[in-house]
Coordinates of C-alpha atoms in Angstrom, one line a residue:
X6 CA 66.8 126.9 122.8
X7 CA 64.8 124.9 120.4
X8 CA 61.4 124.1 121.8
X9 CA 62.8 124.6 125.3
X10 CA 59.7 126.0 127.0
X11 CA 59.2 128.5 129.8
X12 CA 59.8 125.9 132.5
X13 CA 63.5 125.7 131.4
X14 CA 64.2 129.4 131.2
X15 CA 64.0 130.8 134.7
X16 CA 66.8 131.2 137.0
X17 CA 69.2 132.8 139.5
X18 CA 72.4 131.4 140.9
X19 CA 73.2 128.9 143.7
X20 CA 76.1 127.0 145.0
X21 CA 77.3 124.0 142.9
X22 CA 76.7 120.7 144.4
X23 CA 78.2 117.3 143.8
X24 CA 76.0 115.1 141.6
X25 CA 74.5 112.2 143.5
X26 CA 71.3 111.8 141.6
X27 CA 69.9 108.8 139.9
X28 CA 69.0 105.2 139.8
X29 CA 70.5 102.4 137.7
X30 CA 68.4 101.4 134.8
X31 CA 68.9 99.0 131.9
X32 CA 68.4 101.8 129.5
X33 CA 71.6 103.5 130.7
X34 CA 73.7 100.6 129.3
X35 CA 75.5 101.0 126.0
X36 CA 73.8 99.2 123.2
X37 CA 77.1 97.8 121.8
X38 CA 80.2 96.4 123.4
X39 CA 82.9 98.8 124.5
X40 CA 85.1 99.5 121.5
X41 CA 88.8 100.2 121.8
X42 CA 88.9 102.5 118.8
X43 CA 90.9 105.7 118.1
X44 CA 89.3 109.1 118.1
X45 CA 87.7 110.6 114.9
X46 CA 90.2 111.0 112.1
X47 CA 90.1 113.2 109.1
X48 CA 91.2 112.1 105.6
X49 CA 90.8 114.0 102.4
X50 CA 91.1 111.0 100.0
X51 CA 87.9 109.4 98.8
X52 CA 88.7 105.9 100.1
X53 CA 87.1 105.1 103.4
X54 CA 87.0 101.9 105.4
X55 CA 83.5 100.6 106.3
X56 CA 82.2 99.6 109.7
X57 CA 83.5 96.3 110.9
X58 CA 80.9 93.5 111.1
X59 CA 78.0 95.8 110.3
X60 CA 75.3 93.1 110.3
X61 CA 76.4 91.7 113.6
X62 CA 76.3 95.1 115.2
X63 CA 72.8 95.8 113.7
X64 CA 71.5 92.5 114.9
X65 CA 72.8 93.0 118.5
X66 CA 71.5 96.5 118.5
X67 CA 68.0 95.4 117.3
X68 CA 67.7 92.8 120.1
X69 CA 69.0 95.2 122.7
X70 CA 66.7 98.1 121.7
X71 CA 63.7 95.8 121.4
X72 CA 64.2 94.8 125.0
X73 CA 64.6 98.4 126.1
X74 CA 61.5 99.6 124.2
X75 CA 59.4 96.7 125.7
X76 CA 60.5 97.7 129.2
X77 CA 59.9 101.3 128.5
X78 CA 56.3 101.0 127.3
X79 CA 55.3 98.5 129.9
X80 CA 56.5 100.5 132.9
X81 CA 53.9 101.6 135.4
X82 CA 53.4 105.3 136.2
X83 CA 56.1 106.9 138.3
X84 CA 56.0 106.0 142.0
X85 CA 56.0 108.6 144.8
X86 CA 59.4 109.6 146.0
X87 CA 60.9 108.2 149.2
X88 CA 62.2 110.9 151.6
X89 CA 65.6 109.2 151.8
X90 CA 66.4 109.2 148.1
X91 CA 68.9 111.5 146.2
X92 CA 65.9 112.9 144.2
X93 CA 64.3 113.9 147.4
X94 CA 67.4 115.8 148.4
X95 CA 67.2 117.7 145.1
X96 CA 63.5 118.4 145.6
X97 CA 64.4 120.0 149.0
X98 CA 67.0 122.2 147.3
X99 CA 64.4 123.3 144.8
X100 CA 61.9 124.1 147.6
X101 CA 59.5 121.3 146.7
X102 CA 59.8 119.1 149.8
X103 CA 56.6 120.7 151.2
X104 CA 54.6 120.0 148.0
X105 CA 52.1 117.1 148.4
X106 CA 53.8 113.9 147.1
X107 CA 50.5 112.9 145.4
X108 CA 50.4 116.1 143.3
X109 CA 51.4 116.2 139.7
X110 CA 53.8 119.0 140.4
X111 CA 55.8 116.8 142.9
X112 CA 55.6 113.7 140.7
X113 CA 56.7 115.4 137.5
X114 CA 59.6 117.1 139.3
X115 CA 60.7 113.8 140.9
X116 CA 60.5 112.0 137.6
X117 CA 62.6 114.5 135.6
X118 CA 65.3 114.6 138.4
X119 CA 65.7 110.8 138.1
X120 CA 65.6 110.8 134.3
X121 CA 68.3 113.5 134.2
X122 CA 70.6 111.4 136.4
X123 CA 69.9 108.3 134.3
X124 CA 70.6 110.0 131.0
X125 CA 73.8 111.8 132.3
X126 CA 75.2 108.5 133.6
X127 CA 74.6 106.8 130.2
X128 CA 76.3 109.7 128.3
X129 CA 79.2 109.8 130.7
X130 CA 79.8 106.1 130.2
X131 CA 79.8 106.6 126.4
X132 CA 82.0 109.7 126.6
X133 CA 84.4 108.6 129.2
X134 CA 84.3 111.9 131.1
X135 CA 82.0 113.6 133.5
X136 CA 79.5 116.5 133.0
X137 CA 79.9 119.7 134.9
X138 CA 76.9 119.9 137.2
X139 CA 75.5 123.2 138.6
X140 CA 72.5 123.6 140.9
X141 CA 71.0 127.1 140.6
X142 CA 68.2 128.8 142.6
X143 CA 65.8 131.3 141.2
X144 CA 65.1 134.2 143.6
X145 CA 61.4 134.3 142.6
X146 CA 60.9 130.6 143.4
X147 CA 62.4 127.2 142.5
X148 CA 65.6 126.5 140.6
X149 CA 67.2 123.8 138.5
X150 CA 70.2 121.5 137.8
X151 CA 72.3 122.1 134.7
X152 CA 74.6 119.3 133.5
X153 CA 77.0 120.4 130.6
X154 CA 79.9 118.7 128.9
X155 CA 82.2 120.4 126.4
X156 CA 85.2 119.1 124.4
X157 CA 84.5 115.4 124.6
X158 CA 85.5 112.8 122.1
X159 CA 81.9 112.0 121.1
X160 CA 80.3 115.4 121.9
X161 CA 81.6 118.8 121.2
X162 CA 78.9 120.1 123.5
X163 CA 76.2 118.3 125.5
X164 CA 73.7 119.6 127.9
X165 CA 71.0 117.9 130.1
X166 CA 69.1 120.5 132.2
X167 CA 66.1 120.4 134.5
X168 CA 64.2 123.2 136.0
X169 CA 61.4 123.3 138.6
X170 CA 60.2 126.8 139.0
X171 CA 57.2 128.7 140.3
X172 CA 56.2 132.3 140.9
X173 CA 54.4 135.0 138.9
X174 CA 54.7 135.7 135.2
X175 CA 54.8 139.4 134.1
X176 CA 52.4 140.8 131.6
X177 CA 54.8 140.5 128.7
X178 CA 55.2 136.8 129.3
X179 CA 51.4 136.4 129.6
X180 CA 50.9 138.1 126.3
X181 CA 53.2 135.7 124.6
X182 CA 51.4 132.7 126.2
X183 CA 48.0 134.0 125.0
X184 CA 49.1 133.2 121.4
X185 CA 48.4 129.5 122.3
X186 CA 46.2 130.0 125.3
X187 CA 43.5 132.6 124.3
X188 CA 41.4 131.8 127.4
X189 CA 43.9 133.7 129.5
X190 CA 42.6 137.0 130.8
X191 CA 44.2 139.7 128.6
X192 CA 43.9 142.2 131.5
X193 CA 46.0 140.2 133.9
X194 CA 49.1 142.0 135.2
X195 CA 50.6 138.9 136.6
X196 CA 49.9 135.1 136.7
X197 CA 50.9 132.6 139.3
X198 CA 52.5 129.5 137.7
X199 CA 54.4 126.3 138.3
X200 CA 56.6 124.7 135.6
X201 CA 58.9 121.6 135.6
X202 CA 60.8 120.2 132.7
X203 CA 63.8 118.4 131.3
X204 CA 65.7 119.8 128.2
X205 CA 68.5 118.0 126.4
X206 CA 70.7 118.9 123.4
X207 CA 73.7 116.9 122.1
X208 CA 76.1 118.3 119.4
X209 CA 78.5 115.5 118.3
X210 CA 82.1 116.1 117.2
X211 CA 81.8 113.9 114.1
X212 CA 79.8 115.5 111.2
X213 CA 78.4 112.0 110.4
X214 CA 76.7 111.9 113.8
X215 CA 73.4 113.9 114.2
X216 CA 72.5 116.5 116.7
X217 CA 69.6 115.5 118.9
X218 CA 67.2 117.6 121.0
X219 CA 64.6 116.6 123.6
X220 CA 62.3 118.5 125.9
X221 CA 59.4 117.4 128.1
X222 CA 57.6 119.7 130.5
X223 CA 54.6 120.3 132.8
X224 CA 52.9 123.6 133.4
X225 CA 50.2 124.8 135.8
X226 CA 48.6 128.2 136.3
X227 CA 46.7 129.5 139.4
X228 CA 43.9 131.8 140.2
X229 CA 44.5 134.8 142.5
X230 CA 43.1 132.7 145.4
X231 CA 45.7 129.9 144.8
X232 CA 43.4 127.3 143.3
X233 CA 44.5 125.7 140.0
X234 CA 43.3 127.4 136.8
X235 CA 44.8 125.2 134.1
X236 CA 47.4 122.5 133.5
X237 CA 49.1 121.0 130.4
X238 CA 52.0 119.0 129.2
X239 CA 54.3 119.7 126.3
X240 CA 57.5 118.4 124.7
X241 CA 59.0 116.2 122.0
X242 CA 62.3 115.2 120.5
X243 CA 63.9 115.7 117.0
X244 CA 67.0 114.6 115.1
X245 CA 69.2 117.0 113.1
X246 CA 71.8 115.4 110.9
X247 CA 74.4 117.1 108.7
X248 CA 74.7 113.9 106.6
X249 CA 71.6 111.8 106.0
X250 CA 71.8 108.1 106.9
X251 CA 68.2 106.8 106.3
X252 CA 68.7 103.9 108.7
X253 CA 69.3 106.4 111.5
X254 CA 66.2 108.4 110.8
X255 CA 64.1 105.2 110.5
X256 CA 65.4 103.8 113.8
X257 CA 64.9 107.1 115.6
X258 CA 61.3 107.5 114.4
X259 CA 60.4 103.8 114.9
X260 CA 61.6 103.9 118.5
X261 CA 59.5 107.1 119.2
X262 CA 56.5 105.6 117.4
X263 CA 56.6 102.5 119.6
X264 CA 56.4 104.8 122.7
X265 CA 53.5 106.7 121.2
X266 CA 51.6 103.6 120.0
X267 CA 51.6 102.1 123.4
X268 CA 49.3 104.9 124.5
X269 CA 47.4 106.0 121.4
X270 CA 48.0 105.0 117.8
X271 CA 46.9 108.5 116.7
X272 CA 49.7 110.3 118.7
X273 CA 52.7 109.5 116.5
X274 CA 51.2 110.7 113.2
X275 CA 49.7 113.8 114.8
X276 CA 52.8 114.8 116.8
X277 CA 55.2 113.9 113.9
X278 CA 53.3 116.3 111.6
X279 CA 53.3 119.0 114.4
X280 CA 57.1 118.5 114.7
X281 CA 57.6 119.0 111.0
X282 CA 55.7 122.2 111.1
X283 CA 57.3 123.6 114.2
X284 CA 60.9 123.0 113.5
X285 CA 60.9 124.8 110.2
X286 CA 62.9 127.8 109.1
X287 CA 60.5 129.9 106.9
X288 CA 63.3 132.3 105.8
X289 CA 65.3 129.3 104.5
X290 CA 62.3 127.3 103.4
X291 CA 63.7 124.2 104.9
X292 CA 63.2 122.0 108.0
X293 CA 65.8 122.1 110.8
X294 CA 66.3 118.4 110.6
X295 CA 64.5 115.0 109.9
X296 CA 62.0 115.6 112.7
X297 CA 60.6 113.4 115.5
X298 CA 57.6 114.4 117.6
X299 CA 56.4 117.7 119.1
X300 CA 53.3 118.6 121.1
X301 CA 52.2 121.4 123.4
X302 CA 49.2 122.4 125.5
X303 CA 48.3 118.7 126.0
X304 CA 45.5 118.5 128.5
X305 CA 42.3 116.4 128.9
X306 CA 40.6 118.2 126.1
X307 CA 43.4 118.2 123.5
X308 CA 44.7 114.7 124.3
X309 CA 41.3 113.0 124.9
X310 CA 42.9 111.5 128.0
X311 CA 43.0 112.3 131.7
X312 CA 46.0 113.7 133.5
X313 CA 47.3 110.3 134.6
X314 CA 47.2 108.9 131.1
X315 CA 49.0 111.9 129.6
X316 CA 51.7 111.7 132.4
X317 CA 52.2 108.0 131.6
X318 CA 52.6 108.9 127.9
X319 CA 55.2 111.6 128.6
X320 CA 57.1 109.2 130.8
X321 CA 57.2 106.6 128.0
X322 CA 58.4 109.3 125.5
X323 CA 61.2 110.5 127.8
X324 CA 62.3 106.9 128.6
X325 CA 62.5 106.2 124.9
X326 CA 65.4 108.7 124.4
X327 CA 68.4 106.5 125.1
X328 CA 67.3 103.6 123.0
X329 CA 66.4 106.0 120.2
X330 CA 69.8 107.8 120.1
X331 CA 72.6 105.7 121.6
X332 CA 72.8 103.2 118.8
X333 CA 73.1 106.1 116.3
X334 CA 75.9 107.9 118.1
X335 CA 77.7 104.6 118.6
X336 CA 77.5 103.8 114.8
X337 CA 78.7 107.3 113.7
X338 CA 81.2 108.7 116.3
X339 CA 84.3 107.0 114.8
X340 CA 83.5 107.4 111.1
X341 CA 86.2 109.1 109.0
X342 CA 85.4 112.6 107.8
X343 CA 87.1 115.3 105.8
X344 CA 87.7 119.0 106.5
X345 CA 85.1 119.8 103.9
X346 CA 82.5 117.6 105.7
X347 CA 83.4 119.3 109.0
X348 CA 82.8 122.7 107.4
X349 CA 79.4 121.5 106.1
X350 CA 78.5 120.5 109.7
X351 CA 79.4 124.0 110.9
X352 CA 77.1 125.5 108.2
X353 CA 74.2 123.3 109.3
X354 CA 74.8 124.3 112.9
X355 CA 74.4 127.9 111.7
X356 CA 70.9 127.0 110.7
X357 CA 70.3 125.4 114.1
X358 CA 71.4 128.7 115.7
X359 CA 69.1 130.7 113.4
X360 CA 66.0 128.6 114.5
X361 CA 66.8 128.9 118.2
X362 CA 67.3 132.6 118.2
X363 CA 64.8 133.7 115.6
X364 CA 61.9 131.3 115.6
X365 CA 61.8 129.3 118.9
X366 CA 59.1 130.8 121.0
X367 CA 60.5 129.1 124.1
X368 CA 63.8 131.0 123.9
X369 CA 61.9 134.2 123.4
X370 CA 59.7 133.5 126.4
X371 CA 62.6 132.6 128.6
X372 CA 64.6 135.8 127.8
X373 CA 61.5 137.9 128.6
X374 CA 61.1 136.2 132.0
X375 CA 62.4 138.1 135.1
X376 CA 65.7 136.8 136.6
X377 CA 66.2 134.4 133.7
X378 CA 69.4 132.3 133.8
X379 CA 70.8 133.0 130.3
X380 CA 73.4 130.2 130.5
X381 CA 70.6 127.7 130.8
X382 CA 68.5 129.3 128.2
X383 CA 71.3 129.3 125.6
X384 CA 72.7 125.8 126.6
X385 CA 71.2 124.4 123.4
X386 CA 73.5 126.5 121.1
X387 CA 76.5 124.6 119.6
X388 CA 80.0 125.4 120.6
X389 CA 80.9 126.3 117.0
X390 CA 79.0 127.3 113.9
X391 CA 79.6 128.9 110.5
X392 CA 78.0 131.2 108.0
X393 CA 79.2 131.6 104.4
X394 CA 77.8 134.1 101.9
X395 CA 75.7 132.4 99.2
X396 CA 76.9 128.9 99.9
X397 CA 75.5 126.2 97.6
X398 CA 76.3 122.5 97.9
X399 CA 77.7 120.7 94.9
X400 CA 75.2 119.1 92.5
X401 CA 74.6 115.5 93.2
X402 CA 76.5 115.6 96.5
X403 CA 75.4 114.1 99.9
X404 CA 75.0 117.7 101.1
X405 CA 72.5 118.4 98.3
X406 CA 70.7 115.2 99.1
X407 CA 70.2 116.3 102.7
X408 CA 68.8 119.7 101.6
X409 CA 66.3 118.0 99.3
X410 CA 65.0 115.9 102.2
X411 CA 64.7 119.0 104.4
X412 CA 62.5 120.7 101.8
X413 CA 59.9 118.0 102.0
X414 CA 59.0 115.9 105.1
X415 CA 59.5 112.2 104.9
X416 CA 57.4 109.5 106.6
X417 CA 60.3 107.6 108.2
X418 CA 58.2 105.2 110.2

């Protein structure tokens, strides 16, 4: 899955459990009033009705999102988990109840468990149907919670997964990690590790609504005697439209930039450029989408910050997801579209699949990990996609406009 790193790949199987996670948060509310509108319609004629009261909607959305972003960037670091909370119950299922609550391993795991529940609740409210929730356990240590929805009115397929895993990485996985971590001993036959992360991909029904991806993770390695050897954070989020609405790209990037700027004004331009470089299909000579942010191997040396500061930054980024994306899907989910526009969406999803299976190093890492849970690894793939031989968009069309933007990165914020 696109940029879904090793912490989200590992698996086994475990009994399903009834979802009880989460806390209520203002960011889970819908940014606009509930609309009693019909499901998406298709119409081949060129005449389309516009959005009702667009300026009122935008004004309400700006006020709402501004409030959310302020709350997001002023939050204090995540508190330790209370033993009686639903998140604690999940930590027990994932064999982390014996981990010191003050450790970063425990705190990151607790944080992503609560964020998964918060995001899932917000998406269920928007969609009007529940996610299927599976808890799985990895035989080599740890496990995860996969929440997947298919066939909704807003989303053709949506997945919000967490994994909290530990154990030993085989030599093949270590060799792949050495590409970005040359300090790792090349003679190691195995490496003890801990990884915790949240991964999310939403594929909308309407071709006017963009796909969105998110992943934030924490990784630790250990020496043979059990002492920590290294730690780092990674993650990011990016937007992949089939049809370009510049106001959507601007809103998405500005919301992310606000989260970054609250910690370091150098983060957004640095990680935005990294995202443009990473989510690129060299065989197509085009980007996967309009970008966002991406970072990996973020530790005290590369971030010029200590572990607590980086953790606070990652929390702000993850909390910024709902205000960055909900207004966009609300604006686009009921827009009229044609059969031809739906076909173009399927072609663009083909590009999404190509990146995930050919270029994403996280997918490759996961599939080379022992006892990998393939269903979780491939959760990011769309339900439907299309390939056509030698397809070219019509000159001057909106499809061609998108391709031009994908050829050259844009500074949206």
